[in-house]
CSV table of C-alpha atoms in Angstrom, one decimal:
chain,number,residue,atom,x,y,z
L,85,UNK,CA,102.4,103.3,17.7
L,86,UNK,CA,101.1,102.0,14.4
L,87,UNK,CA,102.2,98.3,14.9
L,88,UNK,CA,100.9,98.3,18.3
L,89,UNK,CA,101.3,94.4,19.6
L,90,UNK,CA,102.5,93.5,16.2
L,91,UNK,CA,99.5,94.6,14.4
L,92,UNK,CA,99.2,96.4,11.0
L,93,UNK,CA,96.1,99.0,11.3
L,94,UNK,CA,94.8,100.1,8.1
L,95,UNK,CA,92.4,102.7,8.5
L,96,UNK,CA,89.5,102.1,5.6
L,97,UNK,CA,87.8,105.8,4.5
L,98,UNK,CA,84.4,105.7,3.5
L,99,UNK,CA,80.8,105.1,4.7
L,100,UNK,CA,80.4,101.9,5.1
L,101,UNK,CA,77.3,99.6,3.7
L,102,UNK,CA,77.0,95.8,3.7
L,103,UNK,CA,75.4,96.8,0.5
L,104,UNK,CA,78.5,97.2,-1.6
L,105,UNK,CA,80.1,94.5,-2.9
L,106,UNK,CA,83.9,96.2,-2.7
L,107,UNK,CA,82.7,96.6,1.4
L,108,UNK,CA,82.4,93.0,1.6
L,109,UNK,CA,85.4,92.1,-0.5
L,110,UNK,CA,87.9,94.9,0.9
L,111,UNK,CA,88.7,93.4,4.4
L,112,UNK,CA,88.8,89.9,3.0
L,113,UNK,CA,91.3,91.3,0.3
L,114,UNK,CA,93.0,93.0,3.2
L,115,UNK,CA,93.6,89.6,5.0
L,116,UNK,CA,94.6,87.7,1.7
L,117,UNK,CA,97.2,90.2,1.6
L,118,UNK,CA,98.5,89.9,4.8
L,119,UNK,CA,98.7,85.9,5.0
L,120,UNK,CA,101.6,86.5,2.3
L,121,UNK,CA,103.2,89.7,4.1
L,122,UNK,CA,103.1,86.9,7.5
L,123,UNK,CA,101.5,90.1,9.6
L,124,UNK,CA,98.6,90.6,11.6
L,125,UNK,CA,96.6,93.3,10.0
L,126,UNK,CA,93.5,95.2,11.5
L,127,UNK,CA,91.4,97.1,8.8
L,128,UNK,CA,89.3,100.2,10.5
L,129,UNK,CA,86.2,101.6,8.9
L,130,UNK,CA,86.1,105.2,9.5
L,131,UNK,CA,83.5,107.2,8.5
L,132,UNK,CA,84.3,110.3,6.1
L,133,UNK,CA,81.7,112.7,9.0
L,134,UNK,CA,84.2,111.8,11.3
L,135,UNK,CA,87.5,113.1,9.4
L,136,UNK,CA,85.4,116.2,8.3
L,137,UNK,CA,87.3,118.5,11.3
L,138,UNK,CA,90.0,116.1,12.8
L,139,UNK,CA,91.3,113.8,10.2
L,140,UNK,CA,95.6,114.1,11.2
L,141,UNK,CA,94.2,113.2,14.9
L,142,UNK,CA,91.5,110.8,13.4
L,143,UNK,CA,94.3,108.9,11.5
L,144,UNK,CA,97.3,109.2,13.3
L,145,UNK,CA,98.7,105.7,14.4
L,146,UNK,CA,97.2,104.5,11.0
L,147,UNK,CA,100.0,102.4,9.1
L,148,UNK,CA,97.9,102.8,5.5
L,149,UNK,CA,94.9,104.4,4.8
L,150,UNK,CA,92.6,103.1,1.7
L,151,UNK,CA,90.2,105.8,0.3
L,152,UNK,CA,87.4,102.9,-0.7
L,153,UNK,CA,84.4,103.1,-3.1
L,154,UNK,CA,81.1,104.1,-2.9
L,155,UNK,CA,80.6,107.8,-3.5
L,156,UNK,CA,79.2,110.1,-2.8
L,157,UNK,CA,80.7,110.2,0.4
L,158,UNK,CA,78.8,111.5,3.4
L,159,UNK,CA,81.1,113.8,3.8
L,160,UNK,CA,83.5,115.2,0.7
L,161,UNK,CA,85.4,117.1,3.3
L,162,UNK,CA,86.0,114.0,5.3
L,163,UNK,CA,87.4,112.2,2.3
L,164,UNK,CA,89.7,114.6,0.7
L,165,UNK,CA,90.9,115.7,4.3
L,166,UNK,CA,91.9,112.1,4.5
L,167,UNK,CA,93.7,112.1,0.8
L,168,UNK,CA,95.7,115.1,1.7
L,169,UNK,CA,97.0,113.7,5.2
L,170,UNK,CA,97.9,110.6,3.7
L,171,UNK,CA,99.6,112.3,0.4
L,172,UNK,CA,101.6,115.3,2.8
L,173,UNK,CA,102.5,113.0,5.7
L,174,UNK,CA,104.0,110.2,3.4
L,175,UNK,CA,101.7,107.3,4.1
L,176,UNK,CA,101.0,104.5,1.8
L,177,UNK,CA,98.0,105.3,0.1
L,178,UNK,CA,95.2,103.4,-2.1
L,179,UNK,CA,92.0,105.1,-3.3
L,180,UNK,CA,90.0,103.0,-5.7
L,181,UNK,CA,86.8,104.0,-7.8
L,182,UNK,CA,85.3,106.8,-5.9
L,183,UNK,CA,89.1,107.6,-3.6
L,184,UNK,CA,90.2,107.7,-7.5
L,185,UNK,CA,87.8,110.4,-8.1
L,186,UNK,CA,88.4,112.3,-5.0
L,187,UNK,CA,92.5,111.6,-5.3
L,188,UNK,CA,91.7,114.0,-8.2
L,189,UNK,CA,89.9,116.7,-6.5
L,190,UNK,CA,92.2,116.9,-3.8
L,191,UNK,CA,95.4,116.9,-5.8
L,192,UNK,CA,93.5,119.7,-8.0
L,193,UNK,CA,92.8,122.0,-5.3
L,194,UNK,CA,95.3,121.9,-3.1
L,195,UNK,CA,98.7,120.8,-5.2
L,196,UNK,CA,97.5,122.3,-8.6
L,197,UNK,CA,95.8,125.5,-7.1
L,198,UNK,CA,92.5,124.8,-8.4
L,199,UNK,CA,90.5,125.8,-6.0
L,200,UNK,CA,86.9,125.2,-7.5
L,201,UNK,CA,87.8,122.0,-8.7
L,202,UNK,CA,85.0,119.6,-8.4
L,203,UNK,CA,82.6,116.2,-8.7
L,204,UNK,CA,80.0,116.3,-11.2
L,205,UNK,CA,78.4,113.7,-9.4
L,206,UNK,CA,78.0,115.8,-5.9
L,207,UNK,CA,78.1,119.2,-7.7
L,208,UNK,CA,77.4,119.6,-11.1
L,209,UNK,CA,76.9,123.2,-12.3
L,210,UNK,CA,80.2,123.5,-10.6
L,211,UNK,CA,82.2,126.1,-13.0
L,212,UNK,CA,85.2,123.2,-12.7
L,213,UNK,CA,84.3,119.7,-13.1
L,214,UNK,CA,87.4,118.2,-13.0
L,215,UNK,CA,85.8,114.9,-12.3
L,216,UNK,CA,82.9,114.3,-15.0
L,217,UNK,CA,81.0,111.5,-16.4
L,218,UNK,CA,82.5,108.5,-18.3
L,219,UNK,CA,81.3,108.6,-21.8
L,220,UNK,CA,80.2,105.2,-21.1
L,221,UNK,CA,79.6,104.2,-17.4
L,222,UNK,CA,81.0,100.6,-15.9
L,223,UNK,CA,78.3,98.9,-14.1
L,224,UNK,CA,79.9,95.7,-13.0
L,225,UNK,CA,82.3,95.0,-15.8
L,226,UNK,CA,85.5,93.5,-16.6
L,227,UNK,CA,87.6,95.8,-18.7
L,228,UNK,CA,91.0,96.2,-20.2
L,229,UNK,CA,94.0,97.8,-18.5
L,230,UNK,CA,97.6,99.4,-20.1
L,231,UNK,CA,100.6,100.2,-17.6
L,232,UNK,CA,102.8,103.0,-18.5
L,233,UNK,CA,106.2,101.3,-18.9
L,234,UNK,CA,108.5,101.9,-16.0
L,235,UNK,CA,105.4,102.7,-13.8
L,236,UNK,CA,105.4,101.7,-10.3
L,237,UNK,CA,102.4,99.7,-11.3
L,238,UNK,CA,103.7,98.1,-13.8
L,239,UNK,CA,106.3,97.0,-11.6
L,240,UNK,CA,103.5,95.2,-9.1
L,241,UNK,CA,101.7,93.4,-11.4
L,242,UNK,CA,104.6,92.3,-13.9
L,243,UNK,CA,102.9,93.1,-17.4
L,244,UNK,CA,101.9,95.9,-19.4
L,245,UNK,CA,98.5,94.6,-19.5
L,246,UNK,CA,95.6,93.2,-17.5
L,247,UNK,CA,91.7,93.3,-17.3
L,248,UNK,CA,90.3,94.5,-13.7
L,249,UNK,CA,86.6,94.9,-12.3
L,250,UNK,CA,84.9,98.1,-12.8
L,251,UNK,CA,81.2,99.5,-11.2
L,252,UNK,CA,81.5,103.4,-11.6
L,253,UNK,CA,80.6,106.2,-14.0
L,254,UNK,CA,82.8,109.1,-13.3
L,255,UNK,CA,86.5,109.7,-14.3
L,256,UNK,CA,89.4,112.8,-15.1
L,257,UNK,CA,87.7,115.2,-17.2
L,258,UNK,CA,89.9,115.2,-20.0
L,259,UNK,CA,89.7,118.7,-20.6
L,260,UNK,CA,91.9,118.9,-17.2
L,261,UNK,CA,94.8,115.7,-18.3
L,262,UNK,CA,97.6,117.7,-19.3
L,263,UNK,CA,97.4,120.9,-16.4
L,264,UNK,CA,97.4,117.4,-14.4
L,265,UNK,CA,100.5,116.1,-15.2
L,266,UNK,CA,102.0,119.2,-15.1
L,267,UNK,CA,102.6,118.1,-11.5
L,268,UNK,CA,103.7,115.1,-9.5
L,269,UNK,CA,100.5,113.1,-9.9
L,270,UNK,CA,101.0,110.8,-13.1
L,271,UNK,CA,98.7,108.5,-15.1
L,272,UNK,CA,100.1,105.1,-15.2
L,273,UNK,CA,97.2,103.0,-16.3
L,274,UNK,CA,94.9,103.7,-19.0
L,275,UNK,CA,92.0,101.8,-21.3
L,276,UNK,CA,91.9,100.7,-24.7
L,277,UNK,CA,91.1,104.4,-25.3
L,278,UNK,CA,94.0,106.1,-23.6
L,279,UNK,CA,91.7,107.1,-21.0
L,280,UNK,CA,92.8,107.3,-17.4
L,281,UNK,CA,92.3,104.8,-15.1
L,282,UNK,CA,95.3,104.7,-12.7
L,283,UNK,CA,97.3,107.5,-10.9
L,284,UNK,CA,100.4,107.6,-9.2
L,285,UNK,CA,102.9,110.2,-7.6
L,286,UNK,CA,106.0,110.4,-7.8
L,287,UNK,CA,108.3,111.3,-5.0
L,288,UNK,CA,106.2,109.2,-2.2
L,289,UNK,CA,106.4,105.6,-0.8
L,290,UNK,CA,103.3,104.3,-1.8
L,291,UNK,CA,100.9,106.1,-3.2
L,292,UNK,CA,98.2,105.3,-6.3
L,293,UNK,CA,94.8,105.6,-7.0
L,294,UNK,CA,92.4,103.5,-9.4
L,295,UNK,CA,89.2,103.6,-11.2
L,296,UNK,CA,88.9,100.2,-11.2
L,297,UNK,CA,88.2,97.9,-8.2
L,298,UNK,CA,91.0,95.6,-7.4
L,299,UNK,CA,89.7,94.5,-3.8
L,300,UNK,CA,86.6,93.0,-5.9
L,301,UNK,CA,89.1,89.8,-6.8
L,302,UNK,CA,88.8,88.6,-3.4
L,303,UNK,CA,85.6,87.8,-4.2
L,304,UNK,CA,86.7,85.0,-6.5
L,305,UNK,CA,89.5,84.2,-4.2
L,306,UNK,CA,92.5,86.0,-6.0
L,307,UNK,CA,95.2,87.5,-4.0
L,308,UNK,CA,95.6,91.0,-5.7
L,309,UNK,CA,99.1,92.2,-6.6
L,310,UNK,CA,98.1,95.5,-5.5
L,311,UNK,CA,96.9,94.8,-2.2
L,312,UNK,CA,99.7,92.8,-1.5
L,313,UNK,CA,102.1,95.6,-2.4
L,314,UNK,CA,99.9,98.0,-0.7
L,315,UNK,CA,99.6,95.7,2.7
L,316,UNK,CA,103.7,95.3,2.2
L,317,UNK,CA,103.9,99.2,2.8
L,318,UNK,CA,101.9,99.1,5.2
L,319,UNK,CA,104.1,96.6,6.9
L,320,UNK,CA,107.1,98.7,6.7
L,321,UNK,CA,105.4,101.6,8.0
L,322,UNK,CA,104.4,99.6,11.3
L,323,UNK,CA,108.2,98.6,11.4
L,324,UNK,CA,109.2,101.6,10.8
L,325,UNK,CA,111.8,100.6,8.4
């Protein structure tokens, strides 16, 4: 069962290394979250090797699962594998940074039909970089964020404007926005330049993906709107309500 003795299990994706600062600041975010959702909540590292072959058996009892930052991934496979069972089986969802990225690969190849679609980071002659490089990469920056009106995340944080944490240097090609939002998958948060930085789809519980790193605020001990809604979610899912 997913709330097994009362507990939330959140299964983390991604390799982890004390290294990175969103690693370190994830789980405490995690718990920050929970304090105000009054639940006990167990965060899981699993590695993306691991979910290369088995990731619906891998995950299943899983109440959330959080694609986290820090690519290139070990394994791709793993990571979009994970993406895909979270997205088909109606699981609250978060990917931030690099889970941003990948969101976009996997929603590419296997909603969109394309196939080839692919990280310039991990591959790039490929003949469809639908990820590519920012035109200016975020190295541990503060920068400014827009909310599509009558976005879900707009609704979480309250405003139509914020500034989040950034360390990362690949995005949505924009060659590929509007074949995109032909589908499901929308942009909801942008910069001052209209560029992407924050997905959602429609039609799913929870379900939104980030270039920015939100989990880095625990750092500075703030409680994340995001997280909290996220962990919420989560909660429900374990209840099964």
């Amino acid at each position: 069962m997913v709330g097994v003795g009362g507990v939330v299990r959140v299964a983390l994706v991604g390799d982890y290394d004390p290294n990175v600062k969103a690693h370190r600041a994830i789980p405490v975010a995690l718990q920050m979250a929970a304090q105000v959702a009054n639940c006990r909540l167990e965060p899981d590292w699993m590695g993306t090797e691991e979910l290369a072959k088995d990731a619906a058996v891998r995950l299943r009892g899983y109440a959330a699962v959080w694609v986290v930052p820090a690519s290139p991934y070990r394994s791709m496979d793993g990571a979009l594998a994970a993406i895909r069972y979270a997205r088909e089986g109606g699981l609250p969802f978060l990917g931030t940074c690099g889970g941003f990225q990948h969101t976009l690969i996997e929603y590419a190849r296997n909603v969109l039909g394309l196939r080839d679609a692919d990280h310039a980071e991990t591959n790039p002659d490929a003949s469809l970089l639908f990820v590519s490089p920012l035109s200016c990469a975020m190295r541990d920056t503060d920068g400014p964020i827009h909310f599509k009106p009558g976005s879900t995340l707009a609704a979480i944080y309250g405003t139509s404007d914020t500034v989040e944490q950034y360390n990362c240097g690949f995005g949505l090609n924009p060659q590929y926005r509007e074949r995109l939002e032909d589908g499901h998958l929308s942009i909801t948060a942008t910069d001052d330049q209209g560029d992407a930085r924050a997905i959602e789809l429609a039609d799913h519980p929870f379900f939104l993906a980030t270039l920015y790193q939100p989990g880095r605020s625990a750092l500075r001990g703030v409680r994340h709107p995001l997280i909290s809604s996220f962990v919420l979610s989560a909660v429900g899912v374990s209840d099964g309500t």
